[in-house]
Amino acid sequence: MADITRRLGLRHLRGAPTAHIRHHRSGTLVHDGPGLSFWFRPLSAALSEVPVDDRELAMTFHARTSDFQDVSVQATVTYRIADPAVAAARLDFSIDPDTGAWRGTPLEQLGTLLTETAQQHALDVLARTPLSAALVDGVAAVRERVAAGLGAEPRLPATGIEVVAVRVMALRPEPEVERALRTPAREQIQQEADRATYERRAVAVERERTIAENELASRIELARREEQLVEQRGANARREAEEQAAADAVRARAEAARSVRLAEAEAERSVKLAEAEAARTALLADAEAARAVRVARAEAEGARELGTARAEAQATWLRVHTEAGVDGPTTLRALTAGRLAENLPHIDSVTVSPDVLTTLLTRLAPGGSA
């Protein structure tokens, strides 16, 4: 739709690049082209706006196949207005000078023309095609036939229309027929699925059996190897026991030999020790005997010298007393007192009474009585 602005009784039109504007003033073509912008008087102007861009026309229609089955066709036709002047002359593309809106419905007329033409050719090709073939190859056949039919339709160039492309998206039967047609395929697919399931189960069972056989073979092999291991362990134990017994025998013989050598060495050492002890004892006995002899000789010599000294002392003492005029009994008493004094124990103190002292002095005095 064109953009029209009002200014002081004038109008200004600004078109889009994809819209072809035709401006007639008093029956004379003043402006003609896409994307125009100009001022005009509304009372004397006749304006047309023809879109020149590519347009998509979606269509859906029903057809009947040769076996009397209804099908729906979904297609899209891409077209454009190649000659805007012809299209503006054949169809009403005039616009309101105040609002810029089309006065009529030219695009709907074009849509109806293209839809009816395409539908005519599609119905023609489907009417001679059974449903099964239409569902298999009907899309391509319908597309080619519609494209060829629209390209050969004389009314379209006369209206200034050019068909760019034809697309057929779907060709579908009625829902009940479609379900009926799907049933064999679904059954076949289900059978294939069941067969695949059975095969998978069979493969799984076979694999399980193979796994079980492998496990059983592994267990048998493991048991055989365990038996060999037990036998080998027994042989190793016997060999170890024999080697241990031989080692114990060698060790016992070595220990016995060592014990014999130790006993012999101990006996020899004991003999040597005994001999050395006997020699030492003999030496000690000889030394002790010699010392005892020397001691005895020394004691005897001392006793003899002591006796001689004592005898000489007593003889001297007696001679002194004799020379002093002392009588014999007095001398004997003095000797007895000296012997007694030698044999008495040690006396720290002696208490002498006056009577004893007087008697002693009287006796010791010359001329005293005994």
Coordinates of C-alpha atoms in Angstrom, one line a residue:
M1 CA 0.0 0.0 0.0
A2 CA 1.3 3.4 -1.0
D3 CA 2.1 6.1 1.6
I4 CA 0.0 9.2 0.9
T5 CA 0.4 12.5 2.8
R6 CA -2.0 15.5 2.7
R7 CA -0.7 19.0 2.4
L8 CA -3.0 22.1 1.7
G9 CA -5.3 20.3 -0.8
L10 CA -2.4 18.4 -2.4
R11 CA -1.3 14.9 -1.9
H12 CA 2.1 13.4 -1.8
L13 CA 2.6 9.8 -2.8
R14 CA 5.7 7.7 -1.8
G15 CA 5.8 4.3 -3.3
A16 CA 7.9 1.2 -2.4
P17 CA 10.7 -0.2 -4.6
T18 CA 8.6 -3.4 -5.2
A19 CA 5.5 -1.5 -6.2
H20 CA 5.0 -0.1 -9.8
I21 CA 3.1 3.2 -9.7
R22 CA 1.1 4.5 -12.6
H23 CA -0.2 8.1 -12.4
H24 CA -2.8 9.4 -14.9
R25 CA -3.8 13.1 -14.8
S26 CA -6.8 13.9 -16.9
G27 CA -6.3 10.7 -18.9
T28 CA -2.6 11.4 -19.5
L29 CA 0.1 9.1 -18.0
V30 CA 2.3 11.4 -15.9
H31 CA 4.3 9.0 -13.7
D32 CA 5.1 5.4 -14.5
G33 CA 7.6 3.2 -12.6
P34 CA 8.5 1.5 -9.3
G35 CA 9.4 3.4 -6.1
L36 CA 8.1 6.8 -7.3
S37 CA 7.5 9.8 -5.1
F38 CA 5.6 12.9 -6.3
W39 CA 2.8 15.5 -5.6
F40 CA -0.5 15.3 -7.2
R41 CA -4.0 16.7 -7.1
P42 CA -6.6 14.1 -5.9
L43 CA -9.4 15.4 -8.0
S44 CA -7.6 15.0 -11.3
A45 CA -5.4 12.0 -10.5
A46 CA -5.9 8.3 -11.3
L47 CA -3.4 6.1 -9.4
S48 CA -2.6 2.4 -9.8
E49 CA -0.2 0.4 -7.7
V50 CA 1.0 -2.9 -9.1
P51 CA 3.2 -5.1 -7.0
V52 CA 6.2 -6.5 -8.9
D53 CA 7.8 -8.7 -6.2
D54 CA 7.6 -12.5 -6.2
R55 CA 4.6 -13.7 -4.3
E56 CA 3.7 -17.1 -2.9
L57 CA 0.2 -18.5 -3.4
A58 CA -0.6 -21.5 -1.2
M59 CA -3.4 -23.7 -2.4
T60 CA -5.2 -26.8 -1.2
F61 CA -7.8 -28.6 -3.2
H62 CA -9.3 -32.1 -3.5
A63 CA -9.2 -34.4 -6.4
R64 CA -10.3 -38.0 -7.3
T65 CA -8.2 -40.7 -8.6
S66 CA -9.1 -43.3 -11.3
D67 CA -10.2 -45.7 -8.7
F68 CA -12.6 -43.1 -7.2
Q69 CA -10.5 -42.3 -4.1
D70 CA -10.5 -38.7 -2.8
V71 CA -7.1 -37.1 -2.3
S72 CA -6.0 -33.7 -1.1
V73 CA -3.3 -31.8 -2.8
Q74 CA -1.2 -29.1 -1.1
A75 CA 0.8 -26.9 -3.5
T76 CA 2.4 -23.5 -3.7
V77 CA 2.8 -21.4 -6.8
T78 CA 5.4 -18.6 -7.0
Y79 CA 4.5 -15.8 -9.4
R80 CA 5.2 -12.2 -10.2
I81 CA 3.6 -9.5 -12.4
A82 CA 6.0 -9.2 -15.3
D83 CA 4.1 -6.5 -17.2
P84 CA 2.6 -4.0 -14.7
A85 CA 0.9 -1.9 -17.5
V86 CA -0.9 -5.0 -18.9
A87 CA -1.8 -6.1 -15.4
A88 CA -3.1 -2.6 -14.5
A89 CA -5.2 -2.6 -17.7
R90 CA -6.6 -6.1 -17.1
L91 CA -7.1 -5.9 -13.4
D92 CA -8.2 -3.2 -11.0
F93 CA -5.0 -2.1 -9.2
S94 CA -6.3 1.5 -8.7
I95 CA -5.8 3.0 -5.2
D96 CA -7.6 5.6 -3.2
P97 CA -5.8 9.0 -3.5
D98 CA -6.5 9.7 0.2
T99 CA -5.6 6.4 1.8
G100 CA -3.5 4.6 -0.7
A101 CA -5.5 1.4 -0.4
W102 CA -6.7 -0.7 -3.3
R103 CA -10.2 0.0 -4.4
G104 CA -10.7 -3.6 -5.5
T105 CA -9.2 -7.0 -4.7
P106 CA -6.7 -7.6 -7.6
L107 CA -4.5 -10.1 -5.7
E108 CA -7.5 -12.3 -4.8
Q109 CA -8.5 -12.3 -8.5
L110 CA -5.0 -13.4 -9.4
G111 CA -5.1 -16.1 -6.7
T112 CA -8.4 -17.4 -8.0
L113 CA -7.1 -17.5 -11.5
L114 CA -3.9 -19.4 -10.6
T115 CA -5.7 -21.8 -8.2
E116 CA -8.3 -22.8 -10.7
T117 CA -5.8 -23.2 -13.5
A118 CA -3.5 -25.3 -11.4
Q119 CA -6.4 -27.3 -10.0
Q120 CA -7.7 -28.0 -13.5
H121 CA -4.4 -29.6 -14.6
A122 CA -3.9 -31.5 -11.3
L123 CA -7.4 -33.0 -11.5
D124 CA -6.7 -33.9 -15.1
V125 CA -3.6 -35.9 -14.2
L126 CA -5.0 -37.5 -11.1
A127 CA -8.2 -38.6 -12.8
R128 CA -6.2 -41.0 -14.9
T129 CA -3.9 -42.3 -12.1
P130 CA -4.9 -44.9 -9.5
L131 CA -4.5 -44.1 -5.8
S132 CA -1.4 -46.3 -5.2
A133 CA 0.4 -44.8 -8.2
A134 CA -0.6 -41.3 -7.2
L135 CA 0.7 -41.8 -3.7
V136 CA 4.0 -43.1 -5.1
D137 CA 4.7 -40.8 -8.1
G138 CA 1.7 -38.4 -7.9
V139 CA 3.7 -35.5 -6.4
A140 CA 6.2 -35.3 -9.2
A141 CA 3.5 -35.9 -11.9
V142 CA 1.2 -33.3 -10.5
R143 CA 4.0 -30.8 -10.1
E144 CA 5.2 -31.3 -13.7
R145 CA 1.7 -31.2 -15.1
V146 CA 0.7 -28.0 -13.2
A147 CA 3.9 -26.3 -14.1
A148 CA 3.5 -27.2 -17.8
G149 CA -0.2 -26.2 -17.7
L150 CA 0.4 -22.8 -16.1
G151 CA 3.3 -22.1 -18.5
A152 CA 1.0 -22.9 -21.5
E153 CA -2.0 -21.0 -20.2
P154 CA -2.6 -18.0 -22.6
R155 CA -4.5 -16.0 -20.1
L156 CA -1.6 -15.5 -17.7
P157 CA 0.7 -13.7 -20.2
A158 CA -2.3 -11.7 -21.3
T159 CA -2.8 -10.6 -17.7
G160 CA 0.9 -9.8 -17.4
I161 CA 1.6 -12.7 -14.9
E162 CA 4.7 -14.9 -15.0
V163 CA 4.9 -18.2 -13.1
V164 CA 8.3 -18.6 -11.4
A165 CA 7.9 -22.0 -9.7
V166 CA 5.4 -24.7 -8.8
R167 CA 5.8 -26.8 -5.6
V168 CA 3.6 -29.7 -4.6
M169 CA 4.2 -30.4 -0.9
A170 CA 1.8 -33.3 -0.2
L171 CA -0.7 -35.6 -1.8
R172 CA -2.7 -37.4 0.8
P173 CA -5.8 -39.6 0.8
E174 CA -8.6 -39.5 3.2
P175 CA -7.7 -40.5 6.8
E176 CA -9.6 -43.8 6.7
V177 CA -8.0 -44.8 3.4
E178 CA -4.6 -43.7 4.7
R179 CA -5.0 -45.8 7.8
A180 CA -6.1 -48.8 5.6
L181 CA -3.1 -48.3 3.4
R182 CA -0.8 -48.0 6.4
T183 CA -2.1 -51.2 7.9
P184 CA -0.2 -53.7 5.6
A185 CA 2.9 -51.7 5.9
R186 CA 2.6 -51.5 9.6
E187 CA 1.9 -55.2 9.8
Q188 CA 4.9 -55.9 7.6
I189 CA 7.0 -53.5 9.7
Q190 CA 5.7 -55.2 12.9
Q191 CA 6.5 -58.6 11.4
E192 CA 10.0 -57.4 10.6
A193 CA 10.2 -56.0 14.1
D194 CA 9.0 -59.3 15.5
R195 CA 11.4 -61.2 13.3
A196 CA 14.2 -58.9 14.4
T197 CA 13.1 -59.4 18.0
Y198 CA 13.1 -63.2 17.6
E199 CA 16.4 -63.1 15.8
R200 CA 17.8 -60.9 18.5
R201 CA 16.5 -63.3 21.2
A202 CA 17.9 -66.2 19.3
V203 CA 21.2 -64.5 19.0
A204 CA 21.0 -63.6 22.7
V205 CA 20.2 -67.2 23.6
E206 CA 23.0 -68.4 21.4
R207 CA 25.4 -65.9 22.9
E208 CA 24.3 -66.9 26.4
R209 CA 24.8 -70.6 25.5
T210 CA 28.3 -69.7 24.1
I211 CA 29.0 -67.7 27.2
A212 CA 27.8 -70.5 29.4
E213 CA 30.0 -73.0 27.5
N214 CA 32.9 -70.7 27.7
E215 CA 32.4 -70.3 31.5
L216 CA 32.1 -74.1 31.8
A217 CA 35.3 -74.6 29.8
S218 CA 36.9 -71.9 31.8
R219 CA 35.9 -73.6 35.1
I220 CA 37.1 -77.0 33.8
E221 CA 40.4 -75.5 32.7
L222 CA 40.6 -73.7 36.1
A223 CA 39.9 -76.9 38.0
R224 CA 42.5 -78.7 35.9
R225 CA 45.0 -76.0 36.6
E226 CA 44.1 -76.1 40.3
E227 CA 44.7 -79.9 40.3
Q228 CA 48.1 -79.3 38.6
L229 CA 48.8 -76.6 41.1
V230 CA 47.9 -78.9 44.0
E231 CA 50.1 -81.6 42.6
Q232 CA 52.9 -79.2 42.1
R233 CA 52.5 -77.8 45.6
G234 CA 52.6 -81.4 46.9
A235 CA 55.7 -82.1 44.9
N236 CA 57.2 -78.9 46.1
A237 CA 56.3 -79.7 49.7
R238 CA 57.8 -83.2 49.4
R239 CA 61.0 -81.8 47.8
E240 CA 61.1 -79.1 50.4
A241 CA 60.7 -81.7 53.2
E242 CA 63.4 -83.9 51.6
E243 CA 65.7 -81.0 51.3
Q244 CA 64.8 -79.9 54.8
A245 CA 65.5 -83.4 56.1
A246 CA 68.8 -83.5 54.2
A247 CA 69.7 -80.1 55.5
D248 CA 68.7 -81.2 59.1
A249 CA 70.9 -84.3 58.7
V250 CA 73.8 -82.3 57.5
R251 CA 73.2 -79.8 60.2
A252 CA 72.9 -82.6 62.8
R253 CA 76.1 -84.2 61.6
A254 CA 77.8 -80.8 61.6
E255 CA 76.4 -80.1 65.1
A256 CA 77.6 -83.5 66.3
A257 CA 81.0 -83.0 64.8
R258 CA 81.2 -79.5 66.3
S259 CA 80.0 -80.9 69.7
V260 CA 82.7 -83.6 69.5
R261 CA 85.3 -81.0 68.6
L262 CA 84.1 -78.8 71.4
A263 CA 84.1 -81.8 73.9
E264 CA 87.6 -82.7 72.8
A265 CA 88.7 -79.2 73.1
E266 CA 87.0 -78.8 76.4
A267 CA 88.5 -82.0 77.7
E268 CA 91.9 -81.0 76.5
R269 CA 91.5 -77.6 78.0
S270 CA 90.2 -79.2 81.3
V271 CA 93.3 -81.5 81.3
K272 CA 95.5 -78.5 80.6
L273 CA 93.7 -76.5 83.3
A274 CA 93.9 -79.4 85.7
E275 CA 97.6 -79.9 85.0
A276 CA 98.2 -76.2 85.3
E277 CA 96.1 -76.1 88.5
A278 CA 98.0 -79.1 89.9
A279 CA 101.3 -77.5 88.9
R280 CA 100.2 -74.2 90.5
T281 CA 98.9 -76.1 93.6
A282 CA 102.2 -78.0 93.8
L283 CA 104.1 -74.8 93.4
L284 CA 101.9 -73.1 96.0
A285 CA 102.3 -76.1 98.3
D286 CA 106.0 -76.1 97.8
A287 CA 106.1 -72.3 98.4
E288 CA 103.8 -72.7 101.4
A289 CA 105.9 -75.5 102.8
A290 CA 109.0 -73.6 102.2
R291 CA 107.4 -70.5 103.8
A292 CA 106.2 -72.7 106.7
V293 CA 109.6 -74.1 107.1
R294 CA 111.2 -70.7 107.0
V295 CA 108.5 -69.4 109.4
A296 CA 109.0 -72.4 111.7
R297 CA 112.8 -71.9 111.5
A298 CA 112.4 -68.2 112.1
E299 CA 110.0 -68.9 115.0
A300 CA 112.2 -71.5 116.4
E301 CA 115.2 -69.2 116.0
G302 CA 113.3 -66.4 117.7
A303 CA 112.0 -68.7 120.4
R304 CA 115.5 -69.9 121.0
E305 CA 116.9 -66.4 121.0
L306 CA 114.0 -65.3 123.2
G307 CA 114.6 -68.2 125.5
T308 CA 118.3 -67.5 125.6
A309 CA 117.6 -63.8 126.2
R310 CA 115.1 -64.7 128.9
A311 CA 117.5 -67.1 130.5
E312 CA 120.2 -64.6 130.4
A313 CA 117.9 -62.0 131.8
Q314 CA 116.8 -64.3 134.6
A315 CA 120.3 -65.3 135.2
T316 CA 121.3 -61.7 135.4
W317 CA 118.3 -60.9 137.6
L318 CA 119.1 -63.8 139.9
R319 CA 122.7 -62.8 139.9
V320 CA 121.8 -59.3 140.8
H321 CA 119.5 -60.4 143.6
T322 CA 122.1 -62.9 144.8
E323 CA 124.7 -60.2 144.8
A324 CA 122.3 -57.9 146.6
G325 CA 122.0 -60.4 149.5
V326 CA 118.5 -61.4 148.9
D327 CA 117.6 -64.8 150.2
G328 CA 116.3 -67.7 148.2
P329 CA 112.6 -67.7 149.0
T330 CA 112.3 -64.0 148.3
T331 CA 114.0 -64.5 145.0
L332 CA 111.5 -67.4 144.2
R333 CA 108.6 -65.2 145.1
A334 CA 109.9 -62.4 142.9
L335 CA 110.3 -64.8 140.0
T336 CA 106.8 -66.2 140.6
A337 CA 105.4 -62.7 140.7
G338 CA 107.1 -61.8 137.4
R339 CA 105.8 -65.0 135.8
L340 CA 102.4 -64.2 137.1
A341 CA 102.6 -60.7 135.8
E342 CA 103.5 -61.9 132.4
N343 CA 100.5 -64.3 132.3
L344 CA 97.9 -62.0 133.8
P345 CA 95.7 -60.0 131.6
H346 CA 96.2 -56.3 131.1
I347 CA 95.4 -54.2 134.2
D348 CA 94.5 -50.6 133.7
S349 CA 94.6 -49.6 137.4
V350 CA 95.5 -51.2 140.7
T351 CA 94.1 -50.1 144.0
V352 CA 96.5 -50.6 146.9
S353 CA 95.1 -50.3 150.4
P354 CA 97.3 -48.8 153.2
D355 CA 97.5 -52.1 155.0
V356 CA 98.8 -53.9 152.0
L357 CA 101.2 -51.0 151.3
T358 CA 102.4 -51.1 154.9
T359 CA 103.0 -54.8 154.8
L360 CA 104.7 -54.6 151.5
L361 CA 107.0 -51.8 152.6
T362 CA 107.7 -53.6 155.8
R363 CA 108.7 -56.7 153.9
L364 CA 110.8 -54.8 151.4
A365 CA 112.6 -52.9 154.1
P366 CA 115.9 -54.3 155.3
G367 CA 115.6 -56.4 158.3
G368 CA 111.8 -56.8 157.8
S369 CA 110.1 -60.1 158.4
A370 CA 108.9 -62.1 155.4

